[in-house]
mmCIF file of C-alpha atoms in Angstrom:
data_model
loop_
_atom_site.group_PDB
_atom_site.id
_atom_site.type_symbol
_atom_site.label_atom_id
_atom_site.label_comp_id
_atom_site.label_asym_id
_atom_site.label_seq_id
_atom_site.Cartn_x
_atom_site.Cartn_y
_atom_site.Cartn_z
ATOM 1 C CA UNK A 6 13.853 36.034 10.900
ATOM 2 C CA UNK A 7 15.739 32.824 11.662
ATOM 3 C CA UNK A 8 15.922 29.754 9.448
ATOM 4 C CA UNK A 9 15.822 26.391 11.206
ATOM 5 C CA UNK A 10 18.260 23.712 10.177
ATOM 6 C CA UNK A 11 16.857 20.435 8.931
ATOM 7 C CA UNK A 12 19.288 18.521 11.168
ATOM 8 C CA UNK A 13 21.002 19.214 14.507
ATOM 9 C CA UNK A 14 24.387 20.869 14.054
ATOM 10 C CA UNK A 15 26.217 17.830 15.458
ATOM 11 C CA UNK A 16 24.457 15.313 13.194
ATOM 12 C CA UNK A 17 27.062 14.469 10.563
ATOM 13 C CA UNK A 18 25.220 11.337 9.374
ATOM 14 C CA UNK A 19 22.000 12.137 7.574
ATOM 15 C CA UNK A 20 21.507 9.304 5.101
ATOM 16 C CA UNK A 21 22.035 5.566 5.593
ATOM 17 C CA UNK A 22 22.782 3.443 2.535
ATOM 18 C CA UNK A 23 21.281 -0.043 2.806
ATOM 19 C CA UNK A 24 22.544 -2.857 0.591
ATOM 20 C CA UNK A 25 19.272 -4.571 -0.320
ATOM 21 C CA UNK A 26 15.693 -3.368 -0.547
ATOM 22 C CA UNK A 27 13.552 -6.209 0.788
ATOM 23 C CA UNK A 28 11.312 -6.194 3.836
ATOM 24 C CA UNK A 29 14.287 -6.028 6.210
ATOM 25 C CA UNK A 30 15.528 -2.892 4.479
ATOM 26 C CA UNK A 31 12.001 -1.493 4.642
ATOM 27 C CA UNK A 32 11.745 -2.106 8.394
ATOM 28 C CA UNK A 33 15.206 -0.649 8.983
ATOM 29 C CA UNK A 34 14.080 2.511 7.197
ATOM 30 C CA UNK A 35 10.905 2.601 9.285
ATOM 31 C CA UNK A 36 13.079 2.538 12.407
ATOM 32 C CA UNK A 37 15.487 5.166 11.065
ATOM 33 C CA UNK A 38 12.922 7.847 10.242
ATOM 34 C CA UNK A 39 11.833 8.696 13.815
ATOM 35 C CA UNK A 40 15.507 9.032 14.772
ATOM 36 C CA UNK A 41 16.044 11.619 12.049
ATOM 37 C CA UNK A 42 17.754 9.540 9.348
ATOM 38 C CA UNK A 43 16.799 8.910 5.744
ATOM 39 C CA UNK A 44 17.680 5.729 3.864
ATOM 40 C CA UNK A 45 18.593 4.906 0.276
ATOM 41 C CA UNK A 46 18.860 1.395 -1.122
ATOM 42 C CA UNK A 47 20.975 -0.640 -3.526
ATOM 43 C CA UNK A 48 18.541 -3.070 -5.132
ATOM 44 C CA UNK A 49 17.916 -4.218 -8.703
ATOM 45 C CA UNK A 50 14.141 -4.556 -8.166
ATOM 46 C CA UNK A 51 12.872 -0.954 -8.472
ATOM 47 C CA UNK A 52 9.506 -1.690 -6.811
ATOM 48 C CA UNK A 53 10.989 -3.503 -3.820
ATOM 49 C CA UNK A 54 9.366 -3.083 -0.376
ATOM 50 C CA UNK A 55 11.958 -0.518 0.693
ATOM 51 C CA UNK A 56 11.123 1.753 -2.248
ATOM 52 C CA UNK A 57 8.283 3.159 -0.140
ATOM 53 C CA UNK A 58 10.868 4.756 2.159
ATOM 54 C CA UNK A 59 13.633 6.067 -0.061
ATOM 55 C CA UNK A 60 15.384 6.137 -3.422
ATOM 56 C CA UNK A 61 16.409 2.819 -4.929
ATOM 57 C CA UNK A 62 19.625 2.547 -6.958
ATOM 58 C CA UNK A 63 20.422 -0.442 -9.178
ATOM 59 C CA UNK A 64 23.794 -2.202 -9.154
ATOM 60 C CA UNK A 65 24.668 -0.230 -12.301
ATOM 61 C CA UNK A 66 24.191 2.945 -10.226
ATOM 62 C CA UNK A 67 26.557 1.881 -7.443
ATOM 63 C CA UNK A 68 28.580 5.115 -7.581
ATOM 64 C CA UNK A 69 25.398 7.189 -7.285
ATOM 65 C CA UNK A 70 24.239 5.074 -4.341
ATOM 66 C CA UNK A 71 27.553 5.574 -2.555
ATOM 67 C CA UNK A 72 27.467 9.315 -3.209
ATOM 68 C CA UNK A 73 23.950 9.557 -1.749
ATOM 69 C CA UNK A 74 24.774 8.043 1.656
ATOM 70 C CA UNK A 75 27.025 8.833 4.616
ATOM 71 C CA UNK A 76 27.189 5.391 6.248
ATOM 72 C CA UNK A 77 26.299 1.893 5.065
ATOM 73 C CA UNK A 78 24.731 -1.332 6.255
ATOM 74 C CA UNK A 79 23.062 -4.393 4.711
ATOM 75 C CA UNK A 80 19.919 -6.467 4.983
ATOM 76 C CA UNK A 81 21.062 -9.753 3.416
ATOM 77 C CA UNK A 82 24.211 -11.811 4.051
ATOM 78 C CA UNK A 83 24.625 -12.803 0.391
ATOM 79 C CA UNK A 84 25.537 -9.218 -0.445
ATOM 80 C CA UNK A 85 28.694 -9.190 -2.652
ATOM 81 C CA UNK A 86 31.676 -9.223 -0.299
ATOM 82 C CA UNK A 87 33.711 -7.048 -2.697
ATOM 83 C CA UNK A 88 31.156 -4.237 -2.405
ATOM 84 C CA UNK A 89 31.213 -4.399 1.378
ATOM 85 C CA UNK A 90 35.036 -4.431 1.420
ATOM 86 C CA UNK A 91 35.135 -1.376 -0.858
ATOM 87 C CA UNK A 92 32.706 0.551 1.344
ATOM 88 C CA UNK A 93 34.800 -0.359 4.387
ATOM 89 C CA UNK A 94 37.896 0.950 2.578
ATOM 90 C CA UNK A 95 36.140 4.245 1.794
ATOM 91 C CA UNK A 96 35.278 4.537 5.471
ATOM 92 C CA UNK A 97 38.840 3.770 6.573
ATOM 93 C CA UNK A 98 40.057 6.501 4.218
ATOM 94 C CA UNK A 99 37.595 8.990 5.727
ATOM 95 C CA UNK A 100 35.517 9.379 2.556
ATOM 96 C CA UNK A 101 32.518 7.736 4.254
ATOM 97 C CA UNK A 102 31.580 7.185 7.891
ATOM 98 C CA UNK A 103 31.312 3.426 8.184
ATOM 99 C CA UNK A 104 30.305 0.056 6.751
ATOM 100 C CA UNK A 105 28.507 -2.053 9.359
ATOM 101 C CA UNK A 106 28.746 -4.981 9.841
ATOM 102 C CA UNK A 107 32.416 -5.373 8.800
ATOM 103 C CA UNK A 108 33.537 -7.515 5.832
ATOM 104 C CA UNK A 109 34.939 -10.290 8.046
ATOM 105 C CA UNK A 110 31.472 -10.992 9.466
ATOM 106 C CA UNK A 111 30.074 -11.347 5.968
ATOM 107 C CA UNK A 112 32.923 -13.628 4.901
ATOM 108 C CA UNK A 113 32.200 -15.979 7.806
ATOM 109 C CA UNK A 114 28.430 -15.967 7.318
ATOM 110 C CA UNK A 115 28.736 -16.669 3.590
ATOM 111 C CA UNK A 116 30.669 -19.915 4.101
ATOM 112 C CA UNK A 117 29.174 -22.566 6.388
ATOM 113 C CA UNK A 118 32.472 -24.419 6.694
ATOM 114 C CA UNK A 119 34.304 -21.282 7.816
ATOM 115 C CA UNK A 120 31.398 -20.420 10.077
ATOM 116 C CA UNK A 121 31.310 -23.727 11.956
ATOM 117 C CA UNK A 122 35.101 -23.824 12.124
ATOM 118 C CA UNK A 123 35.056 -20.397 13.785
ATOM 119 C CA UNK A 124 32.385 -21.532 16.240
ATOM 120 C CA UNK A 125 34.571 -24.439 17.316
ATOM 121 C CA UNK A 126 37.700 -22.246 17.430
ATOM 122 C CA UNK A 127 35.886 -19.944 19.877
ATOM 123 C CA UNK A 128 34.691 -22.846 22.033
ATOM 124 C CA UNK A 129 31.110 -22.759 20.743
ATOM 125 C CA UNK A 130 29.705 -26.257 20.227
ATOM 126 C CA UNK A 131 28.211 -27.393 16.911
ATOM 127 C CA UNK A 132 27.057 -30.632 15.355
ATOM 128 C CA UNK A 133 29.957 -32.705 13.934
ATOM 129 C CA UNK A 134 30.673 -31.783 10.302
ATOM 130 C CA UNK A 135 32.909 -32.646 7.346
ATOM 131 C CA UNK A 136 33.921 -30.891 4.148
ATOM 132 C CA UNK A 137 32.765 -32.775 1.024
ATOM 133 C CA UNK A 138 34.149 -32.206 -2.491
ATOM 134 C CA UNK A 139 33.323 -35.510 -4.198
ATOM 135 C CA UNK A 140 30.877 -38.387 -4.037
ATOM 136 C CA UNK A 141 33.645 -40.509 -2.515
ATOM 137 C CA UNK A 142 34.150 -37.941 0.246
ATOM 138 C CA UNK A 143 30.401 -37.954 0.837
ATOM 139 C CA UNK A 144 30.521 -41.735 1.277
ATOM 140 C CA UNK A 145 33.399 -41.334 3.753
ATOM 141 C CA UNK A 146 31.479 -38.620 5.651
ATOM 142 C CA UNK A 147 28.437 -40.895 5.867
ATOM 143 C CA UNK A 148 30.594 -43.619 7.405
ATOM 144 C CA UNK A 149 32.283 -41.254 9.864
ATOM 145 C CA UNK A 150 29.283 -39.145 10.882
ATOM 146 C CA UNK A 151 26.686 -41.860 10.519
ATOM 147 C CA UNK A 152 23.253 -41.724 8.925
ATOM 148 C CA UNK A 153 21.041 -39.826 8.705
ATOM 149 C CA UNK A 154 23.041 -36.706 7.902
ATOM 150 C CA UNK A 155 22.345 -33.375 6.267
ATOM 151 C CA UNK A 156 24.281 -32.343 3.149
ATOM 152 C CA UNK A 157 24.311 -28.603 2.418
ATOM 153 C CA UNK A 158 25.941 -26.172 0.061
ATOM 154 C CA UNK A 159 28.546 -24.298 2.068
ATOM 155 C CA UNK A 160 27.686 -21.091 0.235
ATOM 156 C CA UNK A 161 24.296 -19.720 -0.784
ATOM 157 C CA UNK A 162 20.953 -21.276 0.045
ATOM 158 C CA UNK A 163 18.362 -20.067 2.551
ATOM 159 C CA UNK A 164 14.873 -21.010 3.777
ATOM 160 C CA UNK A 165 15.659 -24.717 3.355
ATOM 161 C CA UNK A 166 17.144 -24.416 -0.135
ATOM 162 C CA UNK A 167 20.462 -26.034 -1.048
ATOM 163 C CA UNK A 168 20.281 -28.995 1.291
ATOM 164 C CA UNK A 169 19.502 -32.722 1.220
ATOM 165 C CA UNK A 170 18.777 -35.145 4.079
ATOM 166 C CA UNK A 171 20.439 -38.548 3.576
ATOM 167 C CA UNK A 172 18.645 -41.317 5.445
ATOM 168 C CA UNK A 173 20.286 -44.405 3.916
ATOM 169 C CA UNK A 174 23.360 -45.216 1.819
ATOM 170 C CA UNK A 175 21.053 -45.418 -1.194
ATOM 171 C CA UNK A 176 20.588 -41.631 -0.900
ATOM 172 C CA UNK A 177 24.277 -40.835 -1.404
ATOM 173 C CA UNK A 178 24.220 -40.764 -5.196
ATOM 174 C CA UNK A 179 20.934 -38.847 -5.327
ATOM 175 C CA UNK A 180 22.242 -36.273 -2.850
ATOM 176 C CA UNK A 181 25.428 -35.815 -4.874
ATOM 177 C CA UNK A 182 23.428 -35.416 -8.086
ATOM 178 C CA UNK A 183 21.258 -32.789 -6.383
ATOM 179 C CA UNK A 184 24.027 -30.678 -4.839
ATOM 180 C CA UNK A 185 27.358 -31.729 -6.360
ATOM 181 C CA UNK A 186 27.346 -28.936 -8.954
ATOM 182 C CA UNK A 187 27.971 -26.438 -6.141
ATOM 183 C CA UNK A 188 31.538 -27.793 -5.830
ATOM 184 C CA UNK A 189 32.353 -26.545 -9.340
ATOM 185 C CA UNK A 190 30.042 -23.517 -9.293
ATOM 186 C CA UNK A 191 27.908 -24.912 -12.116
ATOM 187 C CA UNK A 192 24.117 -24.787 -12.084
ATOM 188 C CA UNK A 193 22.127 -22.296 -9.996
ATOM 189 C CA UNK A 194 23.056 -23.426 -6.473
ATOM 190 C CA UNK A 195 25.910 -20.955 -6.019
ATOM 191 C CA UNK A 196 28.010 -18.840 -8.401
ATOM 192 C CA UNK A 197 31.099 -19.432 -6.241
ATOM 193 C CA UNK A 198 32.695 -22.913 -6.383
ATOM 194 C CA UNK A 199 32.899 -24.297 -2.854
ATOM 195 C CA UNK A 200 32.883 -27.657 -1.042
ATOM 196 C CA UNK A 201 29.667 -29.016 0.396
ATOM 197 C CA UNK A 202 29.280 -29.510 4.130
ATOM 198 C CA UNK A 203 27.993 -32.737 5.655
ATOM 199 C CA UNK A 204 26.515 -32.298 9.119
ATOM 200 C CA UNK A 205 25.841 -35.056 11.604
ATOM 201 C CA UNK A 206 22.177 -35.529 12.427
ATOM 202 C CA UNK A 207 21.233 -34.777 16.033
ATOM 203 C CA UNK A 208 18.162 -35.253 18.152
ATOM 204 C CA UNK A 209 17.115 -31.830 19.361
ATOM 205 C CA UNK A 210 14.111 -30.780 21.395
ATOM 206 C CA UNK A 211 13.663 -27.380 19.780
ATOM 207 C CA UNK A 212 15.201 -24.644 17.697
ATOM 208 C CA UNK A 213 15.907 -21.299 19.318
ATOM 209 C CA UNK A 214 17.705 -18.116 18.367
ATOM 210 C CA UNK A 215 19.306 -15.250 20.210
ATOM 211 C CA UNK A 216 19.619 -11.731 18.847
ATOM 212 C CA UNK A 217 22.006 -9.065 20.072
ATOM 213 C CA UNK A 218 23.289 -5.671 18.991
ATOM 214 C CA UNK A 219 26.846 -4.394 19.418
ATOM 215 C CA UNK A 220 27.625 -0.675 19.330
ATOM 216 C CA UNK A 221 30.707 1.018 17.915
ATOM 217 C CA UNK A 222 32.129 1.404 21.430
ATOM 218 C CA UNK A 223 31.838 -2.356 22.030
ATOM 219 C CA UNK A 224 28.827 -2.208 24.355
ATOM 220 C CA UNK A 225 26.175 -4.880 23.728
ATOM 221 C CA UNK A 226 22.468 -5.450 24.305
ATOM 222 C CA UNK A 227 20.939 -8.932 24.108
ATOM 223 C CA UNK A 228 17.338 -10.043 23.596
ATOM 224 C CA UNK A 229 15.746 -13.077 25.246
ATOM 225 C CA UNK A 230 15.946 -16.471 23.585
ATOM 226 C CA UNK A 231 13.184 -17.056 21.048
ATOM 227 C CA UNK A 232 11.707 -20.431 20.083
ATOM 228 C CA UNK A 233 11.268 -20.987 16.339
ATOM 229 C CA UNK A 234 9.084 -23.391 14.375
ATOM 230 C CA UNK A 235 9.646 -24.056 10.668
ATOM 231 C CA UNK A 236 7.439 -25.419 7.894
ATOM 232 C CA UNK A 237 9.120 -26.836 4.788
ATOM 233 C CA UNK A 238 12.353 -25.116 5.809
ATOM 234 C CA UNK A 239 10.750 -21.669 6.206
ATOM 235 C CA UNK A 240 10.159 -19.969 9.549
ATOM 236 C CA UNK A 241 6.483 -20.211 10.464
ATOM 237 C CA UNK A 242 6.409 -18.711 13.962
ATOM 238 C CA UNK A 243 8.635 -17.392 16.738
ATOM 239 C CA UNK A 244 7.696 -17.079 20.395
ATOM 240 C CA UNK A 245 9.450 -14.591 22.653
ATOM 241 C CA UNK A 246 10.645 -15.328 25.191
ATOM 242 C CA UNK A 247 11.140 -19.067 24.640
ATOM 243 C CA UNK A 248 9.400 -20.750 27.558
ATOM 244 C CA UNK A 249 11.643 -22.596 30.020
ATOM 245 C CA UNK A 250 14.998 -21.504 28.587
ATOM 246 C CA UNK A 251 16.312 -19.208 31.317
ATOM 247 C CA UNK A 252 18.954 -21.843 32.173
ATOM 248 C CA UNK A 253 20.227 -21.719 28.561
ATOM 249 C CA UNK A 254 20.337 -17.932 28.221
ATOM 250 C CA UNK A 255 23.780 -17.399 29.816
ATOM 251 C CA UNK A 256 25.489 -19.822 27.405
ATOM 252 C CA UNK A 257 23.634 -18.398 24.390
ATOM 253 C CA UNK A 258 24.451 -14.842 25.442
ATOM 254 C CA UNK A 259 28.109 -15.739 25.946
ATOM 255 C CA UNK A 260 28.268 -17.362 22.494
ATOM 256 C CA UNK A 261 26.845 -14.436 20.544
ATOM 257 C CA UNK A 262 28.819 -11.855 22.508
ATOM 258 C CA UNK A 263 32.025 -13.835 21.955
ATOM 259 C CA UNK A 264 31.324 -13.968 18.215
ATOM 260 C CA UNK A 265 30.530 -10.267 17.914
ATOM 261 C CA UNK A 266 33.610 -9.245 19.871
ATOM 262 C CA UNK A 267 35.857 -11.541 17.827
ATOM 263 C CA UNK A 268 34.511 -10.130 14.556
ATOM 264 C CA UNK A 269 34.579 -6.515 15.811
ATOM 265 C CA UNK A 270 30.934 -6.543 14.860
ATOM 266 C CA UNK A 271 28.721 -3.450 14.794
ATOM 267 C CA UNK A 272 24.958 -3.840 14.396
ATOM 268 C CA UNK A 273 22.373 -6.524 15.073
ATOM 269 C CA UNK A 274 23.216 -10.215 14.711
ATOM 270 C CA UNK A 275 21.197 -13.414 15.118
ATOM 271 C CA UNK A 276 22.604 -16.769 16.214
ATOM 272 C CA UNK A 277 20.475 -19.837 15.456
ATOM 273 C CA UNK A 278 20.774 -22.697 17.942
ATOM 274 C CA UNK A 279 19.576 -26.246 18.566
ATOM 275 C CA UNK A 280 18.617 -27.358 22.078
ATOM 276 C CA UNK A 281 19.868 -30.893 22.644
ATOM 277 C CA UNK A 282 21.069 -33.166 25.476
ATOM 278 C CA UNK A 283 24.685 -33.630 26.481
ATOM 279 C CA UNK A 284 26.236 -36.933 27.584
ATOM 280 C CA UNK A 285 24.933 -36.367 31.112
ATOM 281 C CA UNK A 286 21.388 -35.802 29.861
ATOM 282 C CA UNK A 287 21.401 -32.069 30.552
ATOM 283 C CA UNK A 288 20.107 -29.428 28.142
ATOM 284 C CA UNK A 289 22.815 -27.891 25.986
ATOM 285 C CA UNK A 290 22.909 -25.617 22.947
ATOM 286 C CA UNK A 291 24.588 -26.237 19.601
ATOM 287 C CA UNK A 292 25.259 -23.336 17.245
ATOM 288 C CA UNK A 293 23.805 -23.687 13.753
ATOM 289 C CA UNK A 294 24.544 -20.418 11.951
ATOM 290 C CA UNK A 295 24.714 -16.653 12.296
ATOM 291 C CA UNK A 296 22.859 -14.002 10.353
ATOM 292 C CA UNK A 297 24.938 -10.786 10.202
ATOM 293 C CA UNK A 298 21.835 -8.604 10.066
ATOM 294 C CA UNK A 299 18.409 -8.118 11.576
ATOM 295 C CA UNK A 300 16.566 -11.433 11.544
ATOM 296 C CA UNK A 301 13.105 -12.862 10.902
ATOM 297 C CA UNK A 302 12.979 -14.348 14.405
ATOM 298 C CA UNK A 303 13.366 -10.841 15.840
ATOM 299 C CA UNK A 304 10.372 -9.230 14.147
ATOM 300 C CA UNK A 305 8.359 -9.622 17.352
ATOM 301 C CA UNK A 306 10.578 -6.947 18.901
ATOM 302 C CA UNK A 307 8.879 -4.126 16.950
ATOM 303 C CA UNK A 308 5.982 -4.237 19.407
ATOM 304 C CA UNK A 309 7.278 -6.769 21.913
ATOM 305 C CA UNK A 310 10.531 -5.164 23.127
ATOM 306 C CA UNK A 311 11.344 -1.771 24.602
ATOM 307 C CA UNK A 312 13.669 -1.180 21.618
ATOM 308 C CA UNK A 313 13.257 -3.228 18.447
ATOM 309 C CA UNK A 314 16.111 -5.073 16.737
ATOM 310 C CA UNK A 315 15.715 -2.641 13.832
ATOM 311 C CA UNK A 316 16.030 0.499 15.945
ATOM 312 C CA UNK A 317 19.020 -0.885 17.819
ATOM 313 C CA UNK A 318 20.706 -1.745 14.517
ATOM 314 C CA UNK A 319 20.190 1.811 13.280
ATOM 315 C CA UNK A 320 21.462 3.186 16.579
ATOM 316 C CA UNK A 321 24.625 1.101 16.254
ATOM 317 C CA UNK A 322 25.224 2.075 12.622
ATOM 318 C CA UNK A 323 24.977 5.828 13.293
ATOM 319 C CA UNK A 324 26.808 5.703 16.635
ATOM 320 C CA UNK A 325 23.923 6.298 19.054
ATOM 321 C CA UNK A 326 23.586 4.591 22.474
ATOM 322 C CA UNK A 327 21.776 1.247 22.307
ATOM 323 C CA UNK A 328 18.287 0.837 23.740
ATOM 324 C CA UNK A 329 16.732 -1.474 26.335
ATOM 325 C CA UNK A 330 16.021 -4.962 24.921
ATOM 326 C CA UNK A 331 13.627 -6.163 27.646
ATOM 327 C CA UNK A 332 10.355 -7.770 26.596
ATOM 328 C CA UNK A 333 7.338 -5.499 26.958
ATOM 329 C CA UNK A 334 5.103 -8.553 26.954
ATOM 330 C CA UNK A 335 5.356 -12.177 25.791
ATOM 331 C CA UNK A 336 4.841 -12.192 22.019
ATOM 332 C CA UNK A 337 4.376 -14.523 19.093
ATOM 333 C CA UNK A 338 5.345 -13.650 15.509
ATOM 334 C CA UNK A 339 3.762 -15.534 12.605
ATOM 335 C CA UNK A 340 4.970 -15.257 9.021
ATOM 336 C CA UNK A 341 2.457 -14.860 6.203
ATOM 337 C CA UNK A 342 3.506 -16.957 3.218
ATOM 338 C CA UNK A 343 2.211 -16.869 -0.346
ATOM 339 C CA UNK A 344 -1.256 -15.390 0.076
ATOM 340 C CA UNK A 345 -2.560 -12.463 2.091
ATOM 341 C CA UNK A 346 -5.229 -13.052 4.738
ATOM 342 C CA UNK A 347 -8.275 -10.858 5.205
ATOM 343 C CA UNK A 348 -6.822 -8.023 7.279
ATOM 344 C CA UNK A 349 -10.176 -7.398 8.952
ATOM 345 C CA UNK A 350 -10.239 -10.956 10.279
ATOM 346 C CA UNK A 351 -6.681 -10.597 11.551
ATOM 347 C CA UNK A 352 -7.293 -7.304 13.325
ATOM 348 C CA UNK A 353 -10.392 -8.627 15.090
ATOM 349 C CA UNK A 354 -7.947 -10.605 17.243
ATOM 350 C CA UNK A 355 -6.981 -8.695 20.382
ATOM 351 C CA UNK A 356 -3.302 -7.870 20.391
ATOM 352 C CA UNK A 357 -2.710 -8.588 16.692
ATOM 353 C CA UNK A 358 -0.271 -6.300 14.845
ATOM 354 C CA UNK A 359 -0.186 -6.616 11.047
ATOM 355 C CA UNK A 360 2.886 -5.810 8.923
ATOM 356 C CA UNK A 361 2.573 -6.117 5.150
ATOM 357 C CA UNK A 362 5.673 -6.159 2.935
ATOM 358 C CA UNK A 363 3.850 -4.799 -0.130
ATOM 359 C CA UNK A 364 4.861 -7.823 -2.190
ATOM 360 C CA UNK A 365 2.932 -9.691 -4.850
ATOM 361 C CA UNK A 366 1.571 -13.069 -3.812
ATOM 362 C CA UNK A 367 3.688 -16.088 -4.733
ATOM 363 C CA UNK A 368 3.917 -19.601 -3.304
ATOM 364 C CA UNK A 369 6.013 -19.767 -0.106
ATOM 365 C CA UNK A 370 7.052 -16.128 -0.416
ATOM 366 C CA UNK A 371 7.258 -14.132 2.817
ATOM 367 C CA UNK A 372 4.806 -11.313 2.171
ATOM 368 C CA UNK A 373 3.866 -10.152 5.687
ATOM 369 C CA UNK A 374 4.122 -10.989 9.355
ATOM 370 C CA UNK A 375 1.742 -10.706 12.275
ATOM 371 C CA UNK A 376 2.705 -10.280 15.915
ATOM 372 C CA UNK A 377 0.314 -11.436 18.621
ATOM 373 C CA UNK A 378 0.401 -9.697 21.999
ATOM 374 C CA UNK A 379 -2.916 -10.297 23.788
ATOM 375 C CA UNK A 380 -3.439 -8.531 27.108
ATOM 376 C CA UNK A 381 -3.426 -11.847 28.937
ATOM 377 C CA UNK A 382 -0.483 -14.136 28.143
ATOM 378 C CA UNK A 383 -2.735 -17.108 28.842
ATOM 379 C CA UNK A 384 -4.702 -16.060 25.750
ATOM 380 C CA UNK A 385 -1.688 -16.391 23.435
ATOM 381 C CA UNK A 386 -2.527 -19.882 22.169
ATOM 382 C CA UNK A 387 -6.173 -18.913 21.734
ATOM 383 C CA UNK A 388 -5.114 -15.884 19.702
ATOM 384 C CA UNK A 389 -2.842 -18.087 17.583
ATOM 385 C CA UNK A 390 -5.698 -20.507 16.878
ATOM 386 C CA UNK A 391 -7.889 -17.614 15.750
ATOM 387 C CA UNK A 392 -5.126 -16.277 13.518
ATOM 388 C CA UNK A 393 -4.433 -19.663 11.925
ATOM 389 C CA UNK A 394 -8.102 -19.892 10.960
ATOM 390 C CA UNK A 395 -7.685 -16.585 9.096
ATOM 391 C CA UNK A 396 -4.487 -17.586 7.255
ATOM 392 C CA UNK A 397 -4.805 -19.034 3.722
ATOM 393 C CA UNK A 398 -1.431 -20.789 4.190
ATOM 394 C CA UNK A 399 -1.557 -22.342 7.654
ATOM 395 C CA UNK A 400 2.065 -23.604 7.553
ATOM 396 C CA UNK A 401 1.220 -26.611 9.685
ATOM 397 C CA UNK A 402 0.284 -24.363 12.618
ATOM 398 C CA UNK A 403 -3.267 -25.774 12.842
ATOM 399 C CA UNK A 404 -1.832 -28.820 14.626
#
């Protein structure tokens, strides 16, 4: 009688430790299981979405979490940098088998001033920006950059939080009152004192993003550009591929590959971009920010690409070859915010794929997403209209 092993003899990584247990962690675990890997999670909410797929350890159980996993990754860029650095050190010492992405990627993504400075250093264009540490410096930035401008916390903030649009000089004091505490680390904007960042306002035709994955051997796979539409600062829908952007893809691909190579990045990364006009009136792209993780604008890839962003991230983390990133079919991903729709109404729509995050309903909370892939691409807008009718929160998509 022979006893079968639970894992192939050459599989030294069996469990992936994920820092965070939200829907991104859940979808990473969903992608890991068919490849033969289990996941555990570091998350202080015991009933988080990822708890359906593996054991959840609280921050007080950090040592137990580390002991339970062979290699580590993250699902949220505001993960404590010290924890990531420690896990990288354990890997360098041979105690563990890797922390991906590396600490330097997290350090850049957690500070918008450092991030945009790096973009410019690498020859990647951005909007003009200034560091702001006082109301007087904000007044000087308004004079130099012009109005309107966008004032943001350089650390923390997501989904439109931690920012203020100044339209006139009368807004300067109000903007400082709203965000100035971030400079000293007071209030709830950010626990880490840091300057604000003032960004020049630009006219852009649309917002797009590009997602790519880099393997441990430096090889890379890139997805098509995706067009994104936001509602109240939160992503409402993404369309893949973005129509009429083939002329922008080479520059976007070069930008994200340059960033990943510079950071010695391993895993999936998203780069958010604005499409604007240069001085000659030609389309150009301006980098907004990176996400050192799988990204909301890549959820379409679960059904819409040969290999999803989640599977490619797992492949990179455990050292497997990356998969084909070609589109299977043009797709549209719609976020579900705040309130669940009637799933029967959603699934009546041809080509609709429903993904719940198992979260309780709450205003403007991302609780699910739906990907539309009708058999006929010409039916995509018709399918969207039918879906919007079924959504309690229409996110401005009815127009």
